[in-house]
CSV table of C-alpha atoms in Angstrom, one decimal:
chain,number,residue,atom,x,y,z
A,1,MET,CA,13.4,-41.0,-102.6
A,2,ASN,CA,10.2,-39.5,-104.1
A,3,GLN,CA,7.7,-37.6,-101.9
A,4,ASN,CA,3.9,-36.8,-102.8
A,5,PRO,CA,3.3,-33.4,-103.8
A,6,ARG,CA,1.8,-30.9,-100.9
A,7,SER,CA,-0.2,-27.8,-101.4
A,8,TYR,CA,2.4,-24.7,-100.7
A,9,LEU,CA,-0.1,-21.9,-101.1
A,10,SER,CA,-3.7,-21.0,-102.7
A,11,LEU,CA,-5.3,-17.7,-103.5
A,12,PHE,CA,-8.1,-16.4,-105.4
A,13,LEU,CA,-7.5,-14.1,-108.1
A,14,PRO,CA,-9.1,-10.8,-107.5
A,15,GLY,CA,-12.0,-10.0,-109.9
A,16,ARG,CA,-12.0,-11.4,-113.3
A,17,ASP,CA,-15.6,-12.9,-112.3
A,18,HIS,CA,-14.5,-14.1,-108.9
A,19,ARG,CA,-13.9,-17.4,-110.7
A,20,TRP,CA,-10.3,-18.0,-110.5
A,21,LEU,CA,-8.0,-19.9,-108.1
A,22,ILE,CA,-4.3,-20.0,-108.1
A,23,SER,CA,-2.4,-22.7,-106.5
A,24,LEU,CA,1.3,-23.5,-106.0
A,25,THR,CA,2.3,-27.2,-105.2
A,26,LEU,CA,5.7,-28.6,-104.2
A,27,THR,CA,7.1,-32.1,-105.4
A,28,THR,CA,10.4,-33.3,-104.2
A,29,ALA,CA,11.7,-36.1,-106.3
A,30,GLY,CA,15.8,-37.3,-106.1
A,31,GLY,CA,16.5,-34.3,-103.6
A,32,ARG,CA,15.2,-31.8,-106.4
A,33,ARG,CA,12.3,-29.6,-105.7
A,34,THR,CA,9.7,-28.8,-108.2
A,35,PHE,CA,7.1,-26.0,-108.0
A,36,THR,CA,3.8,-26.0,-110.1
A,37,LEU,CA,2.1,-22.8,-110.6
A,38,GLN,CA,-1.9,-23.4,-111.8
A,39,CYS,CA,-4.9,-21.3,-112.2
A,40,TRP,CA,-8.0,-23.0,-111.7
A,41,ASP,CA,-11.6,-22.2,-113.4
A,42,LEU,CA,-14.1,-22.8,-110.5
A,43,THR,CA,-17.2,-22.2,-112.3
A,44,ASN,CA,-18.4,-25.9,-112.4
A,45,SER,CA,-16.0,-28.9,-112.0
A,46,PRO,CA,-12.6,-27.2,-111.3
A,47,ASN,CA,-10.5,-27.2,-114.5
A,48,CYS,CA,-7.1,-25.9,-115.0
A,49,ILE,CA,-6.4,-23.2,-117.6
A,50,ALA,CA,-2.9,-22.4,-117.1
A,51,ARG,CA,0.0,-24.2,-115.8
A,52,ARG,CA,3.8,-23.6,-115.4
A,53,THR,CA,6.5,-26.1,-114.1
A,54,LEU,CA,9.3,-23.8,-111.8
A,55,SER,CA,12.4,-25.6,-110.9
A,56,ASP,CA,13.9,-22.4,-110.1
A,57,PHE,CA,11.3,-20.6,-107.8
A,58,ARG,CA,11.7,-18.1,-105.3
A,59,GLY,CA,8.6,-16.5,-104.8
A,60,PHE,CA,5.3,-14.8,-106.4
A,61,ARG,CA,2.6,-12.2,-105.6
A,62,ILE,CA,-1.0,-12.0,-107.1
A,63,ASN,CA,-1.7,-8.3,-108.5
A,64,THR,CA,-4.4,-7.0,-105.9
A,65,ASP,CA,-5.7,-4.8,-108.8
A,66,PRO,CA,-8.3,-6.8,-110.6
A,67,PHE,CA,-8.3,-4.6,-113.6
A,68,HIS,CA,-4.6,-4.8,-114.7
A,69,ALA,CA,-3.5,-6.8,-117.2
A,70,ALA,CA,-0.9,-8.3,-115.3
A,71,ALA,CA,-2.0,-11.1,-113.0
A,72,LEU,CA,0.9,-11.7,-111.1
A,73,ALA,CA,4.6,-11.4,-110.7
A,74,LEU,CA,7.1,-14.4,-110.4
A,75,ARG,CA,10.6,-14.6,-109.0
A,76,SER,CA,13.5,-16.7,-110.2
A,77,SER,CA,17.3,-16.5,-110.1
A,78,ASN,CA,17.1,-14.7,-113.3
A,79,GLY,CA,15.2,-11.8,-111.9
A,80,LEU,CA,11.4,-11.2,-112.0
A,81,GLU,CA,8.6,-12.0,-114.5
A,82,ILE,CA,5.5,-10.0,-114.7
A,83,LEU,CA,2.7,-12.6,-116.1
A,84,GLU,CA,-1.0,-12.2,-117.6
A,85,ILE,CA,-3.3,-15.1,-117.9
A,86,GLU,CA,-4.8,-16.5,-121.3
A,87,PHE,CA,-7.9,-17.7,-119.8
A,88,SER,CA,-8.9,-19.2,-123.4
A,89,ALA,CA,-5.8,-20.9,-124.0
A,90,SER,CA,-6.3,-24.3,-125.6
A,91,ASP,CA,-3.3,-25.5,-123.8
A,92,PRO,CA,-2.9,-24.9,-119.9
A,93,ASP,CA,1.0,-25.0,-120.5
A,94,SER,CA,1.0,-22.0,-122.7
A,95,GLY,CA,-1.7,-20.2,-120.2
A,96,PHE,CA,1.1,-17.9,-118.2
A,97,VAL,CA,2.2,-15.4,-120.7
A,98,THR,CA,5.1,-13.2,-120.0
A,99,LEU,CA,4.6,-9.5,-120.2
A,100,GLN,CA,7.5,-8.0,-118.8
A,101,ALA,CA,10.9,-9.4,-117.6
A,102,LEU,CA,13.1,-7.7,-115.0
A,103,VAL,CA,16.2,-9.3,-115.2
A,104,ASP,CA,18.3,-7.3,-113.2
A,105,VAL,CA,16.0,-7.1,-110.0
A,106,HIS,CA,17.0,-10.0,-107.2
A,107,GLU,CA,14.8,-8.8,-104.4
A,108,SER,CA,12.1,-10.6,-102.6
A,109,LEU,CA,8.4,-9.8,-103.6
A,110,HIS,CA,6.2,-8.6,-101.1
A,111,VAL,CA,3.4,-6.6,-102.8
A,112,PHE,CA,2.2,-6.4,-106.2
A,113,SER,CA,-0.5,-3.6,-106.9
A,114,GLY,CA,-1.8,-2.3,-110.2
A,115,SER,CA,1.9,-1.4,-111.7
A,116,THR,CA,3.6,-1.1,-108.6
A,117,LEU,CA,5.6,-3.7,-106.7
A,118,LEU,CA,6.8,-3.5,-103.2
A,119,THR,CA,10.1,-5.5,-102.8
A,120,LYS,CA,12.5,-6.5,-99.8
A,121,PHE,CA,16.1,-6.2,-100.0
A,122,GLY,CA,19.0,-6.1,-97.6
A,123,ASP,CA,20.9,-8.7,-95.4
A,124,ARG,CA,17.6,-9.7,-94.0
A,125,ASP,CA,15.2,-8.5,-96.4
A,126,THR,CA,14.2,-5.6,-93.6
A,127,GLN,CA,14.6,-2.6,-96.2
A,128,LEU,CA,11.9,-2.0,-98.7
A,129,HIS,CA,11.8,-0.5,-102.4
A,130,ILE,CA,8.9,0.8,-104.2
A,131,ARG,CA,9.2,0.0,-108.2
A,132,CYS,CA,6.8,1.1,-111.1
A,133,LEU,CA,6.5,-1.1,-114.0
A,134,GLU,CA,6.8,1.8,-116.2
A,135,ASN,CA,10.2,2.4,-114.9
A,136,PRO,CA,11.2,-0.5,-112.9
A,137,ASP,CA,15.2,0.4,-113.1
A,138,VAL,CA,14.6,3.3,-110.8
A,139,PRO,CA,13.6,1.9,-107.2
A,140,VAL,CA,12.7,4.1,-104.3
A,141,GLU,CA,13.1,3.2,-100.6
A,142,LEU,CA,10.9,3.4,-98.1
A,143,ARG,CA,12.6,4.4,-94.8
A,144,ASN,CA,11.8,5.2,-91.4
A,145,PRO,CA,14.6,7.5,-89.7
A,146,SER,CA,13.4,6.6,-86.3
A,147,HIS,CA,14.7,3.1,-86.7
A,148,ASN,CA,18.3,2.8,-86.1
A,149,GLU,CA,18.1,-0.5,-88.0
A,150,PRO,CA,15.3,-1.5,-90.5
A,151,LYS,CA,12.4,-3.6,-89.0
A,152,GLU,CA,11.0,-6.4,-90.9
A,153,CYS,CA,7.7,-5.7,-92.8
A,154,VAL,CA,5.0,-8.1,-92.2
A,155,ASP,CA,2.5,-6.8,-94.4
A,156,ALA,CA,1.3,-3.8,-96.6
A,157,ILE,CA,-1.3,-2.2,-98.8
A,158,VAL,CA,0.1,-0.4,-101.5
A,159,THR,CA,-1.9,1.8,-104.1
A,160,ASP,CA,-0.5,4.3,-106.8
A,161,LYS,CA,-1.1,7.2,-104.2
A,162,TYR,CA,0.3,5.5,-101.1
A,163,ALA,CA,1.5,2.9,-99.0
A,164,VAL,CA,0.6,1.5,-95.6
A,165,VAL,CA,3.3,-0.8,-94.4
A,166,VAL,CA,3.0,-2.9,-91.0
A,167,ARG,CA,6.6,-3.6,-89.6
A,168,THR,CA,7.2,-5.6,-86.6
A,169,ALA,CA,7.6,-2.3,-84.3
A,170,THR,CA,5.3,0.3,-86.4
A,171,LEU,CA,2.6,1.1,-88.6
A,172,GLU,CA,3.7,3.5,-91.4
A,173,PHE,CA,2.0,5.6,-94.0
A,174,TYR,CA,3.7,6.7,-97.0
A,175,SER,CA,2.7,9.1,-99.7
A,176,LEU,CA,3.8,8.0,-103.0
A,177,SER,CA,2.9,11.4,-104.7
A,178,SER,CA,6.3,12.3,-105.3
A,179,ILE,CA,7.1,9.0,-107.4
A,180,ARG,CA,4.1,9.7,-109.9
A,181,ALA,CA,5.4,13.2,-110.2
A,182,GLY,CA,8.9,12.1,-111.2
A,183,SER,CA,10.8,14.0,-108.2
A,184,GLY,CA,13.6,11.9,-108.6
A,185,ALA,CA,13.7,11.2,-104.9
A,186,HIS,CA,15.5,8.0,-104.0
A,187,VAL,CA,14.3,7.8,-100.5
A,188,ILE,CA,10.8,8.2,-99.0
A,189,GLU,CA,10.1,8.8,-95.2
A,190,PRO,CA,6.9,8.0,-93.7
A,191,ILE,CA,4.4,11.0,-93.1
A,192,ALA,CA,2.9,9.1,-90.3
A,193,SER,CA,3.7,6.5,-88.1
A,194,HIS,CA,2.1,4.6,-85.2
A,195,THR,CA,4.3,2.3,-82.6
A,196,TRP,CA,2.5,-1.2,-81.7
A,197,GLN,CA,2.2,-1.8,-77.9
A,198,TRP,CA,4.2,-5.3,-78.5
A,199,ARG,CA,6.3,-6.9,-81.5
A,200,VAL,CA,4.1,-8.2,-84.3
A,201,ASP,CA,4.9,-11.6,-85.4
A,202,SER,CA,2.0,-11.8,-88.1
A,203,VAL,CA,-0.4,-9.8,-89.7
A,204,SER,CA,-3.7,-9.7,-92.1
A,205,MET,CA,-5.0,-6.4,-93.9
A,206,ALA,CA,-8.2,-5.8,-95.7
A,207,TYR,CA,-10.1,-2.6,-96.7
A,208,GLN,CA,-13.5,-2.3,-95.3
A,209,PRO,CA,-16.0,-1.3,-97.9
A,210,SER,CA,-17.8,1.9,-96.6
A,211,TRP,CA,-20.9,3.8,-98.1
A,212,GLU,CA,-19.7,6.9,-96.6
A,213,ALA,CA,-16.2,6.5,-98.0
A,214,ALA,CA,-17.8,5.8,-101.4
A,215,ALA,CA,-19.9,8.6,-101.4
A,216,ARG,CA,-17.1,11.0,-100.6
A,217,ALA,CA,-14.7,9.3,-103.0
A,218,THR,CA,-12.1,9.0,-100.2
A,219,GLU,CA,-10.2,5.5,-99.1
A,220,PRO,CA,-12.4,2.9,-96.8
A,221,PRO,CA,-11.0,2.2,-93.4
A,222,ILE,CA,-8.6,-0.2,-93.2
A,223,ASN,CA,-9.2,-3.4,-90.8
A,224,ILE,CA,-5.9,-5.1,-89.4
A,225,LEU,CA,-5.7,-8.4,-87.6
A,226,VAL,CA,-2.5,-8.6,-85.7
A,227,ARG,CA,-0.9,-11.8,-83.9
A,228,TYR,CA,1.8,-10.5,-81.1
A,229,ALA,CA,5.3,-12.2,-80.4
A,230,SER,CA,6.4,-12.7,-76.8
A,231,LEU,CA,9.5,-12.8,-75.0
A,232,PHE,CA,9.4,-16.7,-75.7
A,233,PRO,CA,10.0,-18.3,-79.1
A,234,TRP,CA,6.4,-18.7,-79.7
A,235,PRO,CA,3.7,-16.0,-80.3
A,236,VAL,CA,0.8,-15.0,-78.0
A,237,ASN,CA,-2.2,-17.0,-78.5
A,238,ALA,CA,-4.8,-14.3,-79.2
A,239,LEU,CA,-5.9,-12.3,-82.1
A,240,HIS,CA,-6.4,-8.5,-82.2
A,241,HIS,CA,-8.6,-6.7,-84.6
A,242,TYR,CA,-7.7,-2.9,-85.3
A,243,VAL,CA,-9.2,-0.6,-87.4
A,244,LEU,CA,-7.1,2.2,-89.2
A,245,PRO,CA,-9.7,4.9,-89.3
A,246,CYS,CA,-10.2,7.8,-92.1
A,247,ASP,CA,-9.3,11.2,-91.6
A,248,ASP,CA,-12.4,13.3,-92.2
A,249,SER,CA,-10.1,16.3,-93.1
A,250,TYR,CA,-8.5,14.2,-96.2
A,251,ASP,CA,-9.2,16.0,-99.4
A,252,PRO,CA,-8.8,13.3,-102.6
A,253,GLN,CA,-8.4,16.2,-104.9
A,254,ASP,CA,-5.0,17.6,-103.0
A,255,PRO,CA,-2.1,15.5,-103.0
A,256,ILE,CA,-1.3,13.4,-100.1
A,257,ASP,CA,1.2,14.8,-97.5
A,258,GLY,CA,1.6,15.3,-93.7
A,259,CYS,CA,-1.3,17.9,-93.8
A,260,ASN,CA,-3.5,15.8,-95.9
A,261,ARG,CA,-3.6,12.2,-95.2
A,262,PRO,CA,-6.7,9.6,-95.9
A,263,TYR,CA,-6.2,8.0,-92.8
A,264,CYS,CA,-5.7,8.7,-89.0
A,265,THR,CA,-2.2,8.0,-87.3
A,266,GLU,CA,-3.2,5.5,-84.7
A,267,ALA,CA,-4.9,2.3,-85.5
A,268,ILE,CA,-8.0,1.7,-82.9
A,269,LEU,CA,-8.2,-1.6,-81.2
A,270,ILE,CA,-11.6,-3.0,-81.8
A,271,ARG,CA,-11.8,-6.2,-79.9
A,272,THR,CA,-9.3,-9.3,-79.0
A,273,PHE,CA,-10.1,-13.1,-79.9
A,274,ALA,CA,-8.7,-15.6,-77.6
A,275,SER,CA,-6.9,-18.0,-80.2
A,276,PRO,CA,-6.5,-21.6,-78.9
A,277,ILE,CA,-3.9,-22.5,-81.2
A,278,ARG,CA,-1.5,-25.5,-80.0
A,279,LEU,CA,2.2,-23.9,-79.6
A,280,PHE,CA,4.3,-24.8,-82.6
A,281,ALA,CA,1.7,-25.9,-84.8
A,282,ARG,CA,1.1,-25.0,-88.0
A,283,TRP,CA,-1.5,-22.5,-88.7
A,284,ASP,CA,-3.1,-19.9,-91.0
A,285,MET,CA,-5.2,-17.0,-90.9
A,286,VAL,CA,-6.7,-14.3,-93.3
A,287,LEU,CA,-9.2,-11.4,-93.0
A,288,ARG,CA,-11.7,-10.5,-95.6
A,289,PHE,CA,-15.4,-9.4,-96.0
A,290,LEU,CA,-18.6,-11.3,-96.6
A,291,ARG,CA,-21.5,-9.6,-97.9
A,292,ASP,CA,-24.7,-9.4,-95.7
A,293,GLY,CA,-28.1,-7.8,-97.6
A,294,VAL,CA,-29.0,-5.8,-94.8
A,295,VAL,CA,-25.9,-4.5,-93.1
A,296,GLY,CA,-23.2,-4.6,-96.0
A,297,ARG,CA,-20.0,-6.2,-95.4
A,298,PHE,CA,-18.8,-7.9,-92.2
A,299,PRO,CA,-15.1,-8.4,-91.3
A,300,TYR,CA,-14.3,-11.9,-91.6
A,301,GLY,CA,-11.4,-13.5,-90.1
A,302,GLY,CA,-11.1,-17.0,-91.3
A,303,LEU,CA,-8.5,-19.3,-88.9
A,304,LEU,CA,-7.0,-22.6,-89.5
A,305,ARG,CA,-6.0,-24.1,-86.2
A,306,SER,CA,-4.6,-27.2,-84.8
A,307,ARG,CA,-7.0,-29.4,-82.9
A,308,GLY,CA,-5.8,-31.0,-80.1
A,309,TRP,CA,-2.5,-33.1,-80.6
A,310,ARG,CA,-3.9,-34.1,-84.1
A,311,GLY,CA,-6.5,-32.6,-86.5
A,312,ARG,CA,-7.6,-29.2,-87.7
A,313,ASP,CA,-10.4,-26.9,-87.4
A,314,LEU,CA,-11.5,-24.5,-89.9
A,315,LEU,CA,-13.0,-21.4,-87.9
A,316,GLY,CA,-15.0,-18.3,-88.6
A,317,LEU,CA,-14.8,-15.1,-86.6
A,318,PHE,CA,-17.5,-12.3,-87.4
A,319,SER,CA,-17.6,-8.8,-86.0
A,320,GLN,CA,-19.5,-5.6,-86.8
A,321,PRO,CA,-18.5,-3.4,-89.6
A,322,SER,CA,-15.3,-1.3,-88.3
A,323,SER,CA,-16.2,1.8,-89.6
A,324,LEU,CA,-19.2,1.8,-87.2
A,325,ALA,CA,-17.9,-0.5,-84.4
A,326,TRP,CA,-15.0,1.8,-83.2
A,327,LYS,CA,-17.0,4.8,-83.1
A,328,SER,CA,-20.0,3.0,-81.3
A,329,SER,CA,-18.8,0.4,-79.2
A,330,PRO,CA,-15.3,0.9,-77.4
A,331,LEU,CA,-13.2,-2.2,-76.7
A,332,ASN,CA,-13.9,-2.2,-73.0
A,333,ASP,CA,-17.7,-2.8,-73.9
A,334,GLN,CA,-17.0,-5.5,-76.3
A,335,GLY,CA,-15.0,-7.7,-73.9
A,336,ILE,CA,-12.9,-10.5,-75.1
A,337,SER,CA,-14.5,-13.4,-77.4
A,338,ALA,CA,-13.1,-16.6,-76.0
A,339,VAL,CA,-14.9,-18.9,-78.9
A,340,ALA,CA,-15.3,-18.5,-82.6
A,341,SER,CA,-18.1,-17.5,-84.3
A,342,MET,CA,-18.7,-20.8,-86.2
A,343,VAL,CA,-16.8,-24.1,-86.8
A,344,TYR,CA,-17.1,-24.7,-90.6
A,345,GLN,CA,-15.2,-28.1,-90.6
A,346,VAL,CA,-13.3,-30.6,-88.5
A,347,ARG,CA,-10.7,-32.5,-90.0
A,348,GLU,CA,-9.1,-35.4,-87.8
A,349,ASP,CA,-5.3,-35.5,-89.3
A,350,ASP,CA,-2.9,-32.6,-90.0
A,351,ARG,CA,-3.4,-32.2,-93.7
A,352,TRP,CA,-4.9,-28.7,-93.8
A,353,VAL,CA,-2.2,-26.2,-94.2
A,354,ARG,CA,-3.4,-23.3,-96.1
A,355,ILE,CA,-6.4,-21.1,-96.2
A,356,ALA,CA,-7.8,-18.6,-98.7
A,357,ILE,CA,-11.1,-16.4,-98.7
A,358,GLN,CA,-13.1,-15.3,-101.9
A,359,GLU,CA,-15.4,-12.6,-100.1
A,360,GLN,CA,-17.6,-11.7,-103.0
A,361,GLU,CA,-18.9,-15.4,-103.7
A,362,GLY,CA,-18.3,-16.4,-100.1
A,363,LYS,CA,-16.0,-19.1,-101.3
A,364,ILE,CA,-13.3,-20.7,-98.7
A,365,ALA,CA,-10.2,-22.6,-100.1
A,366,VAL,CA,-8.2,-24.9,-97.9
A,367,GLY,CA,-5.2,-26.6,-99.2
A,368,THR,CA,-3.7,-30.0,-97.7
A,369,SER,CA,-0.2,-31.3,-97.4
A,370,THR,CA,-1.3,-34.0,-100.0
A,371,ALA,CA,-1.8,-31.1,-102.6
A,372,GLU,CA,-5.6,-31.3,-102.6
A,373,ILE,CA,-7.6,-28.2,-102.4
A,374,THR,CA,-11.0,-28.1,-101.0
A,375,ILE,CA,-13.7,-25.4,-101.8
A,376,PHE,CA,-16.3,-24.4,-99.1
A,377,GLN,CA,-19.1,-22.3,-100.3
A,378,TYR,CA,-20.6,-19.9,-97.3
A,379,ILE,CA,-24.4,-20.0,-97.5
């Protein structure tokens, strides 16, 4: 029995002229699952410039550092591969080039940033390892001693200096200075931790570009879009926008430790959006920033939701820049938004399954269950 291919994932490649889209499609034929990884040039008519067919696929992550040669990490039963993209390759089948192979690493990929990998391991993938590509055989565990059992990591931001980890119960901040200094430590504990009010179901995080942070050469605030779980087998139908503000006492010239942190300990709740998503329906969300010529960049939440019993809505949620909003307008004054800022598109069937946003150019990519990808342009 053959099955038509369907979109599994679509993501924009950071930087690199903001013109490349990575897609992953799944085809099932005769009981065999085959994945196809592709890179598309969106300059004019979409053109595939790199392609790899995978029969032994266990996940991949795009490198969030746009200046690093490695574009993505790929996992199979043989371990991990670090890939670059030959954008001018004459044959798409040779467009993905292996830079490095980690044959003895069989952990789940979670974040790839620069030369740093965050991987999951353990019985339920609840434990975390940091690996540097310069010395990948020496992992360092990120462990919170306050947990009797490790809590699942939902999302994370990783740099060469620190890691911000969102688990189902806590928001944790780790200094990676000791790893870069070659201390030989096998375990790192968080230098700060914040406990969520409820158990977290899903999260999307993104930096808030800030003129103030750029002028001081410090880290920008981090926006966090949270959907909480519930006591029932389904999450709460509301999205909560938090900001992790900068710590004004942070000195970027000194090593990061418990007394010198880029961020405050507690995430601040900015606002709550009512999210009328049908229970048990497929949905997706992402948090990014769109440019505005007057104010700067606005936090933008893209939401793909079910519409009635059939159909999909592509929604947009806008809010004021969080680096200012949490100081000037507390949650009680803002209230709860019951509707999206705008509805971009409506589809009468259930084929939309994934959403991605390219904030610099204002593009939105929506993957379908039939392996089609639709690109919308924000105007």
